[in-house]
């Protein structure tokens, strides 16, 4: 049977053509799948019973099952482990923020970037996700919010889950265009942030897509040697080239770039690193998001003391760098990328 979940309106119309279905029916089916939580044709009551039965014989609506769900004690963060038809599982996180509901989606099952601080890389990468599989994460959470929280919805999205989005470029771009459509979630591009470890050619390509999404760059070190130690991808795409691509993105889109900087005790949180980081970002349309590391047992990297975190933040601010410290959410449910998936793989 052919899976239609994740199809665009044009793709749906093409698939439905042999059944002599009027074109406007494709939009009705899309809205049932993406906006009203339909998991089969039987629910689509504005289609004739005979058509529903005919379509159900040949087509299916593939949705992942919720393999695990963890809710934080403060009820602000919920983490899902979603399993697709082939048994591949990925993590998706809902964060209830003062400004609305934000989700963090994955673009690959696992990751092969090898960053020293990250749990997602521990078992390597299983495969890329399709545009429909990425969309299913957002739709699953949107359905849950509508049903459990009085019609609430997903308001913003960060593409910061497992995987490197720009290494799955075509599927990610197709997903971004699909989630923007009014027959899916109609999400504005300015409500979307994509995070990359610095895949330079695709950073330039993304700037030309005409989608004014926000770009976050995983920086984590202010010099070539240290960044290569923390992030092996830096050996292929050197720091200077990553910074140049980020500047180009900001110049082209007029969108401020955010540099993510995980603070690791006694590794990248000293005065020398603070001084180098300030010099590196001087004059850029950019900000720094400091992230005290969420320790991963297998990595043996520790969180700095609050005093060191506060000092690092103050140094950057005093040197005219826009800086914030990320507010922690979901630490009691292992909300960092890869932790829940790794637990299930080990079990």
Tab-separated table of C-alpha atoms in Angstrom:
chain	number	residue	atom	x	y	z
A	1	UNK	CA	0.000	0.000	0.000
A	2	UNK	CA	1.158	3.520	-0.777
A	3	UNK	CA	1.734	5.843	2.186
A	4	UNK	CA	0.311	9.309	1.530
A	5	UNK	CA	1.341	11.004	4.786
A	6	UNK	CA	3.905	13.692	4.003
A	7	UNK	CA	2.668	14.329	0.465
A	8	UNK	CA	2.167	17.849	-0.829
A	9	UNK	CA	-1.171	18.875	-2.297
A	10	UNK	CA	0.175	18.393	-5.831
A	11	UNK	CA	1.521	14.939	-4.950
A	12	UNK	CA	-1.809	13.966	-3.418
A	13	UNK	CA	-3.714	15.108	-6.492
A	14	UNK	CA	-1.457	12.970	-8.664
A	15	UNK	CA	-1.947	9.879	-6.492
A	16	UNK	CA	-5.713	10.370	-6.367
A	17	UNK	CA	-6.080	10.941	-10.126
A	18	UNK	CA	-6.642	7.229	-11.012
A	19	UNK	CA	-9.632	7.209	-8.642
A	20	UNK	CA	-11.263	10.093	-10.535
A	21	UNK	CA	-11.396	12.159	-7.362
A	22	UNK	CA	-12.105	15.881	-7.797
A	23	UNK	CA	-8.986	17.952	-7.145
A	24	UNK	CA	-10.541	19.790	-4.203
A	25	UNK	CA	-10.858	16.463	-2.394
A	26	UNK	CA	-7.065	16.302	-2.125
A	27	UNK	CA	-7.069	19.392	0.076
A	28	UNK	CA	-9.815	17.916	2.248
A	29	UNK	CA	-7.768	14.755	2.708
A	30	UNK	CA	-4.634	16.785	3.493
A	31	UNK	CA	-6.487	18.804	6.136
A	32	UNK	CA	-7.837	15.620	7.708
A	33	UNK	CA	-4.313	14.136	7.899
A	34	UNK	CA	-2.358	17.185	8.952
A	35	UNK	CA	-4.825	19.304	10.916
A	36	UNK	CA	-7.528	16.993	12.267
A	37	UNK	CA	-5.564	13.942	13.329
A	38	UNK	CA	-7.085	11.413	10.913
A	39	UNK	CA	-5.151	8.155	10.907
A	40	UNK	CA	-7.374	6.411	8.347
A	41	UNK	CA	-9.895	7.247	5.652
A	42	UNK	CA	-12.867	6.087	7.751
A	43	UNK	CA	-12.610	9.306	9.797
A	44	UNK	CA	-12.990	11.539	6.716
A	45	UNK	CA	-16.739	12.005	6.883
A	46	UNK	CA	-16.965	14.615	4.122
A	47	UNK	CA	-15.909	11.926	1.628
A	48	UNK	CA	-18.457	9.402	0.419
A	49	UNK	CA	-18.424	6.021	2.132
A	50	UNK	CA	-17.682	4.253	-1.164
A	51	UNK	CA	-14.682	6.507	-1.862
A	52	UNK	CA	-13.332	6.031	1.650
A	53	UNK	CA	-13.556	2.262	1.272
A	54	UNK	CA	-11.904	2.330	-2.165
A	55	UNK	CA	-9.001	4.530	-1.035
A	56	UNK	CA	-8.452	2.440	2.091
A	57	UNK	CA	-7.771	-0.619	-0.088
A	58	UNK	CA	-4.821	1.021	-1.850
A	59	UNK	CA	-3.533	3.867	0.326
A	60	UNK	CA	-2.557	4.264	3.940
A	61	UNK	CA	-1.790	7.159	6.276
A	62	UNK	CA	1.522	6.320	7.898
A	63	UNK	CA	1.876	7.749	11.383
A	64	UNK	CA	4.567	6.879	13.929
A	65	UNK	CA	3.543	5.274	17.186
A	66	UNK	CA	4.471	6.844	20.499
A	67	UNK	CA	6.942	4.311	21.863
A	68	UNK	CA	7.708	6.299	25.019
A	69	UNK	CA	6.660	9.574	26.600
A	70	UNK	CA	8.218	11.403	29.507
A	71	UNK	CA	6.683	14.451	31.217
A	72	UNK	CA	8.811	16.734	33.383
A	73	UNK	CA	7.760	17.332	36.987
A	74	UNK	CA	7.054	20.989	36.283
A	75	UNK	CA	4.770	19.934	33.384
A	76	UNK	CA	6.527	22.311	30.987
A	77	UNK	CA	8.480	19.759	28.953
A	78	UNK	CA	7.346	16.519	27.320
A	79	UNK	CA	9.669	14.210	25.431
A	80	UNK	CA	8.416	11.668	22.906
A	81	UNK	CA	10.142	8.695	21.363
A	82	UNK	CA	8.352	8.091	18.063
A	83	UNK	CA	8.731	4.834	16.141
A	84	UNK	CA	8.192	4.614	12.380
A	85	UNK	CA	6.944	1.592	10.451
A	86	UNK	CA	10.442	0.151	9.918
A	87	UNK	CA	11.236	0.256	13.647
A	88	UNK	CA	13.403	3.378	13.449
A	89	UNK	CA	12.812	5.640	16.452
A	90	UNK	CA	13.517	9.339	16.939
A	91	UNK	CA	13.038	11.893	19.694
A	92	UNK	CA	10.852	14.981	19.638
A	93	UNK	CA	10.472	17.456	22.488
A	94	UNK	CA	7.622	19.815	23.403
A	95	UNK	CA	8.557	22.886	25.446
A	96	UNK	CA	5.741	24.971	26.893
A	97	UNK	CA	7.179	28.492	26.834
A	98	UNK	CA	5.649	31.791	28.034
A	99	UNK	CA	5.349	32.820	24.376
A	100	UNK	CA	3.681	29.574	23.247
A	101	UNK	CA	4.371	25.932	22.535
A	102	UNK	CA	7.720	25.170	20.936
A	103	UNK	CA	8.849	21.838	19.537
A	104	UNK	CA	12.283	20.445	18.786
A	105	UNK	CA	12.316	17.982	15.885
A	106	UNK	CA	14.892	15.488	14.639
A	107	UNK	CA	15.960	15.211	11.005
A	108	UNK	CA	17.998	12.007	11.191
A	109	UNK	CA	17.770	8.867	13.298
A	110	UNK	CA	20.978	9.242	15.266
A	111	UNK	CA	23.901	11.342	14.040
A	112	UNK	CA	27.386	10.813	12.642
A	113	UNK	CA	28.870	14.255	13.370
A	114	UNK	CA	30.756	12.882	16.376
A	115	UNK	CA	30.537	15.978	18.606
A	116	UNK	CA	32.236	15.252	21.914
A	117	UNK	CA	29.381	16.527	24.095
A	118	UNK	CA	26.400	14.895	22.367
A	119	UNK	CA	24.490	11.687	23.129
A	120	UNK	CA	23.000	11.504	19.622
A	121	UNK	CA	26.283	10.335	18.119
A	122	UNK	CA	26.910	7.424	20.489
A	123	UNK	CA	25.231	4.838	18.229
A	124	UNK	CA	25.995	6.572	14.945
A	125	UNK	CA	23.324	7.374	12.373
A	126	UNK	CA	20.686	4.866	11.263
A	127	UNK	CA	19.269	6.875	8.352
A	128	UNK	CA	17.874	10.182	7.094
A	129	UNK	CA	14.234	11.014	7.759
A	130	UNK	CA	11.863	11.850	4.915
A	131	UNK	CA	9.933	15.113	4.798
A	132	UNK	CA	6.829	13.216	5.922
A	133	UNK	CA	8.612	11.614	8.861
A	134	UNK	CA	9.851	15.009	10.062
A	135	UNK	CA	6.381	16.510	9.594
A	136	UNK	CA	4.846	13.589	11.524
A	137	UNK	CA	6.751	14.693	14.625
A	138	UNK	CA	5.133	18.131	14.519
A	139	UNK	CA	1.683	16.773	13.651
A	140	UNK	CA	1.811	14.189	16.464
A	141	UNK	CA	2.510	16.864	19.047
A	142	UNK	CA	-0.019	19.251	17.516
A	143	UNK	CA	-2.666	16.521	17.764
A	144	UNK	CA	-1.766	15.876	21.404
A	145	UNK	CA	-1.985	19.566	22.299
A	146	UNK	CA	-5.356	19.928	20.596
A	147	UNK	CA	-6.790	16.891	22.390
A	148	UNK	CA	-5.202	17.226	25.834
A	149	UNK	CA	-4.734	20.959	26.282
A	150	UNK	CA	-7.971	22.590	25.147
A	151	UNK	CA	-7.179	23.191	21.515
A	152	UNK	CA	-3.621	24.427	22.010
A	153	UNK	CA	-1.236	24.147	19.068
A	154	UNK	CA	2.406	24.197	18.087
A	155	UNK	CA	3.509	27.827	17.728
A	156	UNK	CA	7.248	27.690	17.034
A	157	UNK	CA	9.803	25.088	16.053
A	158	UNK	CA	13.516	24.470	16.392
A	159	UNK	CA	15.250	21.947	14.150
A	160	UNK	CA	17.782	21.000	16.790
A	161	UNK	CA	16.992	17.367	17.556
A	162	UNK	CA	19.089	14.383	16.553
A	163	UNK	CA	20.982	14.647	13.286
A	164	UNK	CA	22.579	17.368	11.196
A	165	UNK	CA	19.760	19.028	9.203
A	166	UNK	CA	21.995	20.275	6.420
A	167	UNK	CA	23.306	16.759	5.776
A	168	UNK	CA	19.701	15.793	4.952
A	169	UNK	CA	19.239	18.959	2.940
A	170	UNK	CA	16.613	18.058	0.323
A	171	UNK	CA	14.263	16.380	2.795
A	172	UNK	CA	14.613	19.211	5.312
A	173	UNK	CA	13.908	21.920	2.718
A	174	UNK	CA	10.887	19.960	1.437
A	175	UNK	CA	9.654	19.623	5.030
A	176	UNK	CA	10.062	23.361	5.686
A	177	UNK	CA	8.016	24.213	2.617
A	178	UNK	CA	5.375	21.630	3.548
A	179	UNK	CA	4.885	22.720	7.170
A	180	UNK	CA	4.471	26.291	5.900
A	181	UNK	CA	1.458	25.367	3.751
A	182	UNK	CA	-2.018	26.383	4.945
A	183	UNK	CA	-3.300	22.806	4.598
A	184	UNK	CA	-0.686	21.522	7.094
A	185	UNK	CA	0.315	23.601	10.134
A	186	UNK	CA	0.731	26.891	8.276
A	187	UNK	CA	3.837	27.712	10.291
A	188	UNK	CA	5.523	31.020	9.474
A	189	UNK	CA	9.153	30.785	8.453
A	190	UNK	CA	10.074	33.397	11.051
A	191	UNK	CA	8.818	31.008	13.735
A	192	UNK	CA	11.367	28.372	12.708
A	193	UNK	CA	15.023	28.030	13.741
A	194	UNK	CA	17.452	25.581	12.139
A	195	UNK	CA	20.656	24.564	13.879
A	196	UNK	CA	23.747	23.360	12.035
A	197	UNK	CA	27.216	22.243	13.033
A	198	UNK	CA	28.516	24.207	10.057
A	199	UNK	CA	27.978	22.447	6.721
A	200	UNK	CA	29.348	25.386	4.785
A	201	UNK	CA	28.153	24.711	1.196
A	202	UNK	CA	24.596	24.148	2.364
A	203	UNK	CA	24.668	27.221	4.602
A	204	UNK	CA	25.232	29.289	1.460
A	205	UNK	CA	22.539	27.328	-0.362
A	206	UNK	CA	20.055	27.842	2.480
A	207	UNK	CA	20.559	31.602	2.304
A	208	UNK	CA	19.240	31.552	-1.275
A	209	UNK	CA	16.086	29.488	-0.582
A	210	UNK	CA	13.931	32.538	0.127
A	211	UNK	CA	12.797	31.206	3.497
A	212	UNK	CA	13.607	33.706	6.267
A	213	UNK	CA	14.107	31.100	8.978
A	214	UNK	CA	16.511	31.805	11.832
A	215	UNK	CA	19.909	30.109	11.683
A	216	UNK	CA	21.785	28.795	14.707
A	217	UNK	CA	25.375	27.674	14.368
A	218	UNK	CA	26.851	25.189	16.837
A	219	UNK	CA	30.122	26.947	17.605
A	220	UNK	CA	31.297	25.667	21.017
A	221	UNK	CA	34.868	26.926	20.617
A	222	UNK	CA	36.467	30.180	19.436
A	223	UNK	CA	39.523	28.769	17.646
A	224	UNK	CA	40.283	26.128	15.054
A	225	UNK	CA	42.247	23.733	17.265
A	226	UNK	CA	39.763	23.545	20.131
A	227	UNK	CA	36.712	23.380	17.863
A	228	UNK	CA	38.260	20.486	15.937
A	229	UNK	CA	38.794	18.694	19.245
A	230	UNK	CA	35.142	19.157	20.246
A	231	UNK	CA	33.565	18.915	16.774
A	232	UNK	CA	35.328	16.695	14.199
A	233	UNK	CA	33.335	18.284	11.324
A	234	UNK	CA	35.466	21.397	11.886
A	235	UNK	CA	38.367	19.627	10.179
A	236	UNK	CA	36.335	19.476	6.960
A	237	UNK	CA	34.682	22.895	7.266
A	238	UNK	CA	37.123	25.132	9.197
A	239	UNK	CA	35.936	27.709	11.691
A	240	UNK	CA	36.820	30.686	9.480
A	241	UNK	CA	34.707	29.292	6.641
A	242	UNK	CA	31.774	28.614	8.978
A	243	UNK	CA	31.865	32.196	10.279
A	244	UNK	CA	32.019	33.566	6.725
A	245	UNK	CA	28.990	31.464	5.710
A	246	UNK	CA	27.063	32.613	8.777
A	247	UNK	CA	27.841	36.257	7.991
A	248	UNK	CA	26.626	35.689	4.435
A	249	UNK	CA	23.392	34.198	5.758
A	250	UNK	CA	22.768	37.207	8.007
A	251	UNK	CA	23.593	39.654	5.190
A	252	UNK	CA	21.331	37.847	2.713
A	253	UNK	CA	18.312	37.178	4.934
A	254	UNK	CA	18.687	40.141	7.329
A	255	UNK	CA	18.151	37.616	10.128
A	256	UNK	CA	20.370	37.605	13.212
A	257	UNK	CA	22.479	34.455	13.483
A	258	UNK	CA	22.702	32.746	16.867
A	259	UNK	CA	25.920	31.003	17.867
A	260	UNK	CA	25.341	28.146	20.287
A	261	UNK	CA	28.168	27.705	22.747
A	262	UNK	CA	28.065	24.737	25.113
A	263	UNK	CA	30.037	25.573	28.242
A	264	UNK	CA	32.249	22.672	29.346
A	265	UNK	CA	34.146	22.942	32.602
A	266	UNK	CA	37.851	23.702	32.200
A	267	UNK	CA	37.711	23.116	28.439
A	268	UNK	CA	36.134	26.112	26.686
A	269	UNK	CA	34.963	28.324	29.555
A	270	UNK	CA	38.137	30.187	30.475
A	271	UNK	CA	39.280	33.780	30.025
A	272	UNK	CA	41.283	32.985	26.883
A	273	UNK	CA	38.220	31.458	25.195
A	274	UNK	CA	36.010	34.361	26.270
A	275	UNK	CA	38.500	36.837	24.834
A	276	UNK	CA	38.845	34.936	21.543
A	277	UNK	CA	35.067	34.557	21.206
A	278	UNK	CA	34.485	38.271	21.712
A	279	UNK	CA	37.050	39.104	19.034
A	280	UNK	CA	35.657	36.488	16.628
A	281	UNK	CA	32.120	37.882	16.714
A	282	UNK	CA	32.913	41.581	16.854
A	283	UNK	CA	30.665	43.610	14.565
A	284	UNK	CA	28.441	40.697	13.495
A	285	UNK	CA	24.631	40.639	13.319
A	286	UNK	CA	24.714	37.818	15.817
A	287	UNK	CA	24.125	36.703	19.367
A	288	UNK	CA	25.582	33.980	21.573
A	289	UNK	CA	23.470	31.421	23.404
A	290	UNK	CA	25.487	29.921	26.241
A	291	UNK	CA	24.410	26.372	27.099
A	292	UNK	CA	25.808	24.817	30.294
A	293	UNK	CA	26.466	21.233	29.254
A	294	UNK	CA	23.878	18.600	30.092
A	295	UNK	CA	26.352	15.902	31.157
A	296	UNK	CA	26.345	12.657	29.177
A	297	UNK	CA	27.745	9.839	31.314
A	298	UNK	CA	29.639	8.248	28.412
A	299	UNK	CA	31.379	11.529	27.535
A	300	UNK	CA	32.860	12.439	30.951
A	301	UNK	CA	32.451	16.167	30.347
A	302	UNK	CA	31.311	18.311	33.252
A	303	UNK	CA	29.206	21.424	33.744
A	304	UNK	CA	30.994	24.561	34.967
A	305	UNK	CA	30.042	26.070	38.308
A	306	UNK	CA	27.397	28.777	38.324
A	307	UNK	CA	30.119	31.295	39.138
A	308	UNK	CA	32.096	30.364	36.000
A	309	UNK	CA	28.945	30.489	33.853
A	310	UNK	CA	28.031	33.922	35.228
A	311	UNK	CA	31.583	35.193	34.708
A	312	UNK	CA	31.690	34.018	31.088
A	313	UNK	CA	28.342	35.643	30.349
A	314	UNK	CA	29.417	38.934	31.958
A	315	UNK	CA	32.704	39.000	30.050
A	316	UNK	CA	30.909	38.700	26.711
A	317	UNK	CA	28.303	41.305	27.666
A	318	UNK	CA	31.011	43.715	28.834
A	319	UNK	CA	32.686	43.322	25.448
A	320	UNK	CA	29.516	44.196	23.514
A	321	UNK	CA	28.456	40.674	22.532
A	322	UNK	CA	24.711	39.969	22.669
A	323	UNK	CA	24.548	36.989	25.010
A	324	UNK	CA	21.997	34.876	26.845
A	325	UNK	CA	22.215	31.727	28.945
A	326	UNK	CA	19.783	29.042	27.849
A	327	UNK	CA	17.108	28.334	30.413
A	328	UNK	CA	17.122	24.635	31.229
A	329	UNK	CA	14.027	22.562	30.582
A	330	UNK	CA	13.432	18.849	31.017
A	331	UNK	CA	16.645	17.827	32.752
A	332	UNK	CA	14.653	15.379	34.902
A	333	UNK	CA	13.423	13.532	31.774
A	334	UNK	CA	16.724	13.408	29.855
A	335	UNK	CA	15.532	16.020	27.339
A	336	UNK	CA	18.957	16.464	25.747
A	337	UNK	CA	19.311	15.098	22.211
A	338	UNK	CA	19.702	11.339	21.976
A	339	UNK	CA	19.411	10.370	25.631
A	340	UNK	CA	16.004	8.673	25.492
A	341	UNK	CA	16.725	6.928	22.173
A	342	UNK	CA	20.039	5.632	23.532
A	343	UNK	CA	18.290	4.249	26.608
A	344	UNK	CA	15.892	2.258	24.449
A	345	UNK	CA	18.686	1.030	22.166
A	346	UNK	CA	20.624	-0.190	25.211
A	347	UNK	CA	17.542	-1.846	26.681
